[in-house]
């Protein structure tokens, strides 16, 4: 069917029908994604300055469409808040020039089309310049935040990049990968045209925290990246040239570079503030009218504390669908900020899928739970046991198509009449993201008091559908007085180790210490099922205070030490 994009955009803020029904155009876009994307591209090309070079289904020039096309725009591509210097704008022309110069330098250092380039940058101008330089060269990029040493080394080892871009002060985080670092001085003259990707070319390998395990690099094709940015920029966020988009506190790996692509493709401005800066100067966030504001639970909590008045100048806001829907907190914030009359949506973004995969219709007044697959994407409800067959009932695993070679779905959708509901995830997660249990245990392996560790989940007594991640640490046989005295310092050491190696976001919800030894198999591998079962039944707690089990633990400890001593003697092997 022909899609009238102008009419669809005009009706976005219409009151949702009482039955929550799906509009006809949305249903048609699922069955005819190519026709829908073509209509979006035609509408997009008719707006703004120079026409885009990309053609859906044929070829994609990201560098041209994200920077060169908007070079004459008076609006900046990026605005970042600095407490000392205020707003720091980065214009489209300046961004293109800096990225072109960096691309020239990188080309001289061996960066070629298809080369894997890891961008270890926080969200800021350096990331944008390196991102666009990679796209101009036709590289396959990966974005990684400069967090823990183990977090980075594990992912870089799995990625096997040919090159790494990082700022000088981040080099200590990249121990062992220094030979791969690219040099950038910014004084090389730009002298060549930008690369054009074919639809099936891999434009990025991304580490999505929605994929299990989260250290799996997921390929993003040029077609998914460009069409996702087009759909999100036009429909999900409703951006146009010069509009301001902000989303402080949204998870970096889950949302980037999809949010940047959507903003730049439409010639809008990405406004960035750290949550700490919002807390210090909340008025700065909305001192200029925002076309769209992404409100994470963390941003909501900050604004609830420090910004008691109305939040003016916001035309549309959205929240992440996978985050816990704490009704009371959200309602209080809506009343406090006076945003009840402002249209809002629920969105699930996965950058490794090109952007938004689930989007609700726009609503006003109270929050809602309805949601639907994003327009212009083929999808299916698959069986809950991941057999691959379609769900027989109205509840199943949401699966974007084609799914061959893609990570399995994890979101459960329930069809209820003419609407869909977000019904949670197949496994226990933290705000929809996979908790890296194996990495947490690995990060603690060399602590002298840790004789074994594992992570278990327990249902939360708070928001429905949420779980708590509990770290179980076994210290081996110890005198009760010594164990109690050292419990506090050990918890601090655990926290420090995890923050240093993985980043603060991966701290567990609770840490339990036990003066016991965990069960291991014949190969010495810790029996996680036994640990979790023993904790769930309270057996670990009881054994920790039982003199008999303390004596047995001490005996086992002596036996282990004896075996280690025998093995260390010459000729013992």
XYZ file of C-alpha atoms in Angstrom, residues 12-566:
555
model
C 1.296 10.891 15.792
C -0.116 12.913 18.658
C -3.736 11.917 18.089
C -5.474 10.500 21.134
C -5.066 6.730 21.212
C -8.302 4.841 20.488
C -10.041 3.439 23.549
C -9.279 -0.123 22.425
C -5.592 0.704 21.992
C -5.835 -0.633 18.447
C -2.929 -0.759 16.029
C -3.293 1.724 13.132
C -3.575 0.208 9.677
C -0.404 1.861 8.379
C 1.637 0.251 11.162
C 0.353 -3.225 10.334
C 1.082 -2.649 6.662
C 4.619 -1.456 7.456
C 5.372 -4.819 9.114
C 4.343 -6.753 6.016
C 5.894 -4.299 3.538
C 9.027 -2.930 5.265
C 10.789 -2.132 1.974
C 7.880 -0.010 0.739
C 7.587 1.759 4.072
C 11.310 2.579 4.271
C 11.228 3.828 0.677
C 8.366 6.192 1.593
C 10.291 7.405 4.654
C 13.421 7.975 2.567
C 11.469 9.971 -0.009
C 9.969 12.168 2.710
C 13.385 12.572 4.343
C 15.070 13.566 1.061
C 12.487 16.251 0.434
C 13.396 18.072 3.613
C 16.611 19.895 4.485
C 19.471 21.039 2.270
C 21.424 18.774 -0.041
C 19.832 15.416 -0.907
C 21.154 12.310 0.840
C 23.517 10.064 -1.131
C 22.219 6.824 0.371
C 19.578 4.777 -1.430
C 17.673 2.176 0.649
C 18.435 -1.324 -0.530
C 21.294 -0.126 -2.781
C 24.087 1.737 -0.976
C 24.738 3.891 2.103
C 27.123 6.821 2.578
C 26.926 7.535 6.297
C 29.581 10.250 6.331
C 27.789 12.345 3.713
C 24.306 11.877 5.128
C 25.313 12.489 8.757
C 27.613 15.502 8.264
C 28.208 16.836 4.745
C 24.500 17.143 3.986
C 24.054 19.458 6.972
C 27.309 21.409 6.640
C 25.480 24.722 6.105
C 23.230 24.249 9.132
C 23.438 26.949 11.786
C 22.481 24.381 14.444
C 25.328 22.377 15.995
C 25.539 18.622 15.628
C 26.468 18.196 19.296
C 26.332 20.317 22.439
C 28.066 19.146 25.594
C 27.899 20.814 28.991
C 31.153 21.543 30.774
C 30.932 22.865 34.332
C 33.938 25.138 33.810
C 33.324 26.353 30.247
C 29.573 26.058 29.794
C 28.048 24.703 26.593
C 30.568 23.453 24.041
C 28.985 23.277 20.572
C 30.358 21.180 17.719
C 28.966 22.317 14.369
C 28.267 20.021 11.450
C 30.904 21.654 9.256
C 33.523 21.494 12.026
C 32.613 17.875 12.768
C 33.000 16.929 9.110
C 36.321 18.753 8.808
C 37.808 17.221 11.961
C 36.594 13.748 11.002
C 38.038 14.124 7.479
C 41.432 15.120 8.856
C 41.403 12.232 11.282
C 40.403 9.849 8.491
C 43.422 11.020 6.449
C 45.726 10.316 9.386
C 44.167 6.926 10.010
C 44.365 5.934 6.356
C 48.105 6.586 6.479
C 48.272 4.243 9.481
C 46.603 1.395 7.604
C 42.879 1.783 8.283
C 41.078 0.351 5.259
C 37.454 -0.428 4.338
C 36.237 -3.326 6.466
C 38.970 -2.933 9.102
C 37.759 -3.397 12.670
C 38.279 -0.194 14.648
C 37.443 -0.069 18.367
C 36.432 3.405 19.571
C 37.186 3.589 23.301
C 35.590 6.930 24.116
C 32.930 8.285 26.396
C 30.032 10.185 24.868
C 31.505 13.444 23.646
C 33.142 15.259 20.705
C 36.075 12.820 20.478
C 33.685 9.908 20.023
C 31.794 11.749 17.285
C 34.947 12.678 15.390
C 36.334 9.128 15.572
C 32.928 7.680 14.680
C 32.633 9.793 11.542
C 36.275 9.181 10.596
C 35.617 5.438 10.754
C 32.513 5.791 8.598
C 34.347 7.913 6.038
C 36.968 5.181 5.683
C 34.392 2.387 5.462
C 35.637 0.722 8.644
C 33.710 -1.693 10.848
C 33.486 0.182 14.133
C 32.843 -0.816 17.730
C 32.059 1.616 20.530
C 33.288 0.858 24.038
C 33.092 3.126 27.088
C 36.417 3.623 28.924
C 35.410 1.707 32.044
C 37.076 -1.255 33.790
C 40.313 -2.880 32.678
C 38.893 -6.413 32.578
C 35.702 -5.177 30.908
C 37.718 -3.674 28.060
C 40.385 -6.358 27.692
C 37.774 -9.133 27.546
C 35.830 -7.411 24.777
C 38.862 -6.307 22.823
C 40.227 -9.851 22.942
C 36.966 -11.222 21.535
C 36.673 -8.427 18.972
C 40.254 -8.742 17.684
C 40.365 -5.199 16.252
C 43.050 -4.060 13.851
C 43.020 -0.551 15.326
C 41.950 1.251 18.505
C 41.044 4.908 18.964
C 41.379 6.330 22.468
C 42.404 9.531 24.219
C 45.876 9.655 25.827
C 44.587 9.527 29.395
C 42.699 6.283 28.613
C 45.787 4.365 27.490
C 46.387 2.791 30.963
C 43.051 0.975 30.539
C 44.321 -0.695 27.366
C 47.281 -2.643 28.723
C 48.448 -5.157 26.132
C 46.703 -3.374 23.249
C 48.977 -0.322 22.975
C 50.415 -1.338 19.553
C 46.934 -1.003 18.039
C 46.422 2.619 19.096
C 45.851 5.147 16.322
C 47.610 8.515 16.439
C 45.650 11.695 15.759
C 47.061 15.223 15.606
C 44.306 16.826 13.528
C 46.579 18.658 11.076
C 46.349 16.358 8.041
C 44.522 17.775 5.002
C 41.311 15.996 3.948
C 41.823 14.759 0.414
C 39.433 11.984 -0.548
C 35.763 11.091 -0.794
C 33.783 9.066 1.716
C 33.152 5.334 1.564
C 29.870 3.840 0.375
C 28.675 0.711 2.175
C 26.683 -2.022 0.486
C 23.469 -3.049 2.300
C 24.962 -6.277 3.670
C 28.296 -4.755 4.708
C 28.932 -4.829 8.445
C 29.182 -1.226 9.587
C 29.585 -2.052 13.290
C 30.258 -4.870 15.721
C 28.474 -3.894 18.922
C 28.467 -5.317 22.427
C 24.805 -5.157 23.312
C 23.988 -5.608 27.032
C 20.669 -7.099 25.884
C 22.462 -10.076 24.321
C 23.514 -13.074 26.421
C 26.412 -13.244 27.065
C 26.951 -9.466 26.918
C 30.549 -9.788 25.672
C 29.313 -11.161 22.331
C 30.108 -8.837 19.388
C 26.936 -8.526 17.285
C 27.155 -7.547 13.615
C 25.099 -4.551 12.470
C 24.622 -4.270 8.729
C 24.716 -0.936 6.947
C 21.100 -1.405 5.887
C 19.841 -1.951 9.453
C 21.894 0.951 10.782
C 20.766 3.494 8.167
C 17.106 2.499 7.986
C 16.920 2.296 11.781
C 18.324 5.820 12.092
C 15.878 7.076 9.451
C 12.855 5.481 11.132
C 13.845 6.636 14.621
C 14.815 10.142 13.598
C 11.525 10.727 11.753
C 9.014 8.721 13.773
C 10.309 7.488 17.132
C 11.809 10.839 18.158
C 10.169 13.137 15.607
C 13.330 15.124 14.890
C 13.874 17.736 12.247
C 16.767 20.054 11.309
C 17.835 22.106 14.320
C 15.739 20.211 16.873
C 17.302 19.380 20.228
C 17.461 15.775 21.434
C 18.682 14.807 24.915
C 18.789 11.518 26.819
C 21.023 11.821 29.919
C 21.578 8.587 31.791
C 20.551 6.130 29.081
C 22.843 3.097 28.948
C 25.732 3.798 26.565
C 26.236 0.337 25.036
C 22.526 -0.312 24.643
C 21.745 2.971 22.898
C 24.866 4.093 21.031
C 25.624 4.739 18.237
C 21.915 4.398 17.315
C 20.851 7.626 19.065
C 23.692 9.592 17.466
C 22.905 8.183 14.014
C 19.207 9.114 14.310
C 19.977 12.644 15.495
C 22.669 13.437 12.925
C 20.817 11.880 10.003
C 17.975 14.339 10.600
C 20.263 17.351 11.040
C 19.229 17.761 14.666
C 21.383 18.561 17.712
C 22.401 15.963 20.293
C 22.525 17.680 23.679
C 24.629 15.857 26.257
C 24.829 16.305 30.022
C 26.190 13.880 32.578
C 23.756 13.008 35.363
C 26.086 14.652 37.886
C 25.873 17.898 35.884
C 22.083 17.662 35.728
C 22.028 17.286 39.500
C 24.228 20.365 39.966
C 22.463 22.582 37.407
C 19.116 21.005 36.405
C 17.878 24.183 34.720
C 20.556 23.818 32.031
C 18.871 20.723 30.646
C 15.802 22.574 29.403
C 17.063 26.136 29.016
C 16.503 25.605 25.276
C 13.313 23.848 24.080
C 13.794 20.103 23.662
C 12.034 18.335 20.824
C 12.528 14.978 22.548
C 13.832 14.051 25.990
C 14.765 10.504 26.951
C 13.998 9.985 30.635
C 15.764 7.091 32.301
C 14.865 5.991 35.807
C 18.152 7.520 36.968
C 17.346 10.898 35.371
C 13.840 10.805 36.832
C 15.307 10.197 40.299
C 17.742 13.109 39.901
C 15.063 15.503 38.675
C 12.720 14.434 41.461
C 15.373 15.424 43.999
C 16.671 18.680 42.567
C 14.037 20.092 40.197
C 10.778 20.646 42.026
C 9.110 22.898 39.504
C 7.650 22.203 36.066
C 9.924 20.903 33.331
C 9.151 23.365 30.573
C 10.108 23.327 26.921
C 9.763 19.556 26.366
C 7.626 18.690 23.316
C 7.859 14.887 23.691
C 9.502 12.500 26.132
C 10.085 8.769 26.252
C 11.127 6.157 28.779
C 12.842 2.820 28.248
C 10.288 0.027 28.158
C 12.651 -2.526 29.705
C 13.194 -0.508 32.894
C 11.077 -1.284 35.936
C 7.724 0.473 35.693
C 7.527 1.949 39.182
C 4.060 3.431 38.820
C 4.053 5.566 41.958
C 7.457 7.146 41.302
C 6.612 7.926 37.686
C 3.210 9.405 38.600
C 4.774 11.596 41.279
C 7.384 12.811 38.822
C 4.760 13.522 36.152
C 2.773 15.666 38.596
C 5.900 17.420 39.870
C 7.223 18.172 36.364
C 3.782 19.024 34.942
C 4.381 16.789 31.939
C 1.067 14.934 32.025
C -0.172 16.852 28.974
C 3.057 16.281 27.021
C 2.993 13.245 24.654
C 5.162 10.359 25.827
C 6.121 6.930 24.525
C 7.755 3.739 25.762
C 10.691 2.627 23.628
C 13.008 -0.381 23.639
C 16.265 0.439 21.869
C 18.929 -2.055 20.901
C 21.781 -0.420 19.003
C 22.893 -3.814 17.664
C 19.518 -4.021 15.886
C 19.860 -0.522 14.450
C 17.753 1.374 16.992
C 14.241 1.075 18.391
C 12.690 -2.386 18.128
C 9.579 -1.731 20.233
C 7.702 1.571 20.321
C 4.386 2.505 21.905
C 1.935 4.967 20.443
C 2.115 8.454 21.887
C -0.004 9.035 24.966
C -0.778 11.821 27.381
C -1.957 11.807 30.996
C -1.302 8.486 32.773
C 1.440 6.023 31.922
C 0.441 2.942 29.979
C 1.759 -0.529 29.231
C 0.829 -0.928 25.584
C 3.655 -1.264 23.084
C 4.184 -2.583 19.558
C 7.003 -3.612 17.230
C 8.649 -0.636 15.548
C 7.274 0.317 12.123
C 8.995 -0.891 8.992
C 10.425 -4.045 10.586
C 9.372 -7.611 9.874
C 8.979 -9.647 13.063
C 7.424 -12.736 14.607
C 6.293 -14.081 17.964
C 8.403 -17.202 18.536
C 7.894 -20.086 20.932
C 8.972 -19.358 24.517
C 11.299 -22.366 24.627
C 13.323 -20.988 21.663
C 12.495 -23.981 19.482
C 12.314 -21.657 16.488
C 8.649 -22.248 15.747
C 6.044 -19.512 15.979
C 4.176 -19.169 19.266
C 0.941 -21.129 19.356
C -0.678 -18.710 21.797
C -0.874 -14.927 22.038
C 2.295 -14.818 24.123
C 5.769 -15.364 22.720
C 9.296 -14.104 22.288
C 9.504 -10.992 20.130
C 11.909 -11.775 17.277
C 12.981 -9.266 14.608
C 13.275 -10.866 11.165
C 15.325 -12.114 9.475
C 16.747 -13.820 12.544
C 19.197 -16.242 10.944
C 22.577 -15.824 12.591
C 21.180 -13.280 15.043
C 21.105 -13.601 18.864
C 17.861 -15.165 20.136
C 15.110 -12.877 21.342
C 14.526 -12.226 25.031
C 11.497 -9.925 25.259
C 8.136 -11.561 25.926
C 5.202 -9.874 24.191
C 1.597 -10.653 24.989
C -1.112 -9.957 22.430
C -4.312 -8.727 24.057
C -7.076 -7.950 21.618
C -5.825 -5.192 19.338
C -2.768 -4.271 21.371
C 0.504 -5.730 22.671
C 1.890 -5.665 26.181
C 5.494 -5.841 27.342
C 5.387 -8.985 29.501
C 8.982 -9.059 30.734
C 12.002 -11.105 29.677
C 12.804 -14.810 29.428
C 15.506 -14.624 32.087
C 16.332 -12.569 35.170
C 17.895 -9.260 34.140
C 18.773 -5.859 35.538
C 16.645 -3.193 33.855
C 16.363 -5.510 30.867
C 20.122 -5.952 30.561
C 22.132 -9.125 31.149
C 24.148 -9.093 34.362
C 27.715 -10.279 33.549
C 27.947 -12.908 36.290
C 30.909 -14.760 34.753
C 32.890 -11.539 34.424
C 32.147 -10.564 38.024
C 33.468 -13.906 39.283
C 36.543 -13.626 37.049
C 37.274 -10.133 38.364
C 37.440 -11.445 41.945
C 39.448 -14.612 41.311
C 42.759 -13.279 42.635
C 41.497 -11.794 45.899
C 43.398 -13.602 48.690
C 40.334 -14.217 50.854
C 38.129 -15.497 47.978
C 38.012 -19.304 47.823
C 35.208 -19.238 45.281
C 32.318 -17.027 44.172
C 29.161 -17.100 42.103
C 26.166 -14.889 41.412
C 22.571 -15.857 42.088
C 19.288 -14.024 41.517
C 16.394 -13.612 43.915
C 12.969 -12.080 43.230
C 12.681 -8.459 44.227
C 10.064 -7.431 46.726
C 9.709 -4.074 44.981
C 8.758 -3.520 41.358
C 7.122 -6.605 39.788
C 9.257 -8.615 37.400
C 12.546 -7.357 38.801
C 15.277 -9.466 40.407
C 18.212 -8.798 42.685
C 21.680 -10.105 41.868
C 23.459 -11.474 44.931
C 27.184 -12.199 44.964
C 28.082 -15.259 47.067
C 31.710 -15.247 48.241
C 33.267 -18.210 50.087
C 36.244 -17.380 52.289
C 37.131 -20.894 53.483
C 37.568 -22.000 57.094
C 38.038 -19.070 59.476
C 37.685 -18.281 63.124
C 34.236 -16.656 63.656
C 35.727 -13.592 65.359
C 38.267 -13.103 62.577
C 35.558 -13.574 59.927
C 33.253 -10.966 61.469
C 36.093 -8.470 61.979
C 37.181 -8.649 58.353
C 33.717 -8.703 56.781
C 33.499 -4.913 56.332
C 36.980 -4.388 54.823
C 36.431 -7.375 52.538
C 33.201 -5.939 51.173
C 35.050 -2.706 50.464
C 37.811 -4.659 48.707
C 35.228 -6.492 46.587
C 33.588 -3.235 45.601
C 36.913 -1.600 44.738
C 37.987 -4.577 42.643
C 34.746 -4.632 40.660
C 34.740 -0.886 40.074
C 38.343 -0.998 38.882
C 37.962 -3.984 36.568
C 34.334 -3.828 35.387
C 32.926 -0.429 36.301
C 30.533 0.662 39.046
C 27.410 -0.295 37.101
C 28.250 -3.987 37.544
C 28.279 -3.962 41.328
C 25.882 -6.605 42.708
C 22.779 -5.636 44.646
C 24.010 -7.569 47.669
C 27.176 -9.336 48.818
C 27.063 -12.401 51.074
C 30.229 -13.765 52.712
C 30.398 -17.334 54.018
C 33.271 -18.966 55.996
C 32.792 -22.132 53.951
C 34.185 -23.908 50.904
C 31.963 -24.310 47.826
C 31.386 -27.638 46.128
C 33.512 -28.298 43.048
C 33.439 -31.022 40.423
C 36.277 -33.458 39.711
C 37.966 -30.862 37.509
C 37.865 -28.274 40.267
C 35.123 -26.177 38.669
C 32.815 -24.504 41.163
C 29.330 -26.070 41.287
C 27.155 -22.994 40.785
C 23.893 -24.945 40.954
C 24.854 -26.262 44.407
C 25.802 -22.772 45.641
C 22.558 -21.231 44.447
C 20.397 -24.018 45.848
C 22.167 -23.876 49.203
C 21.700 -20.112 49.385
C 18.050 -20.245 48.332
C 17.186 -22.761 51.058
C 19.150 -20.919 53.748
C 21.549 -23.847 54.162
C 24.648 -21.666 53.692
C 23.555 -19.376 56.491
C 22.913 -22.287 58.847
C 26.191 -24.026 58.024
C 28.132 -20.798 58.589
C 27.169 -20.793 62.266
C 27.175 -24.557 62.864
C 30.332 -25.741 64.764
C 30.187 -29.133 63.055
C 30.275 -27.632 59.556
C 32.981 -25.205 60.641
C 35.103 -28.163 61.740
C 34.396 -30.016 58.466
C 35.348 -26.907 56.498
C 38.619 -26.632 58.419
C 39.310 -30.305 57.686
C 38.633 -29.813 53.981
C 40.908 -26.769 54.001
C 43.730 -28.802 55.556
C 43.218 -31.559 52.993
C 43.401 -29.060 50.133
C 46.573 -27.551 51.511
C 48.071 -31.026 51.854
C 47.247 -31.895 48.254
C 48.689 -28.605 47.027
C 51.842 -29.263 49.037
C 52.245 -32.746 47.538
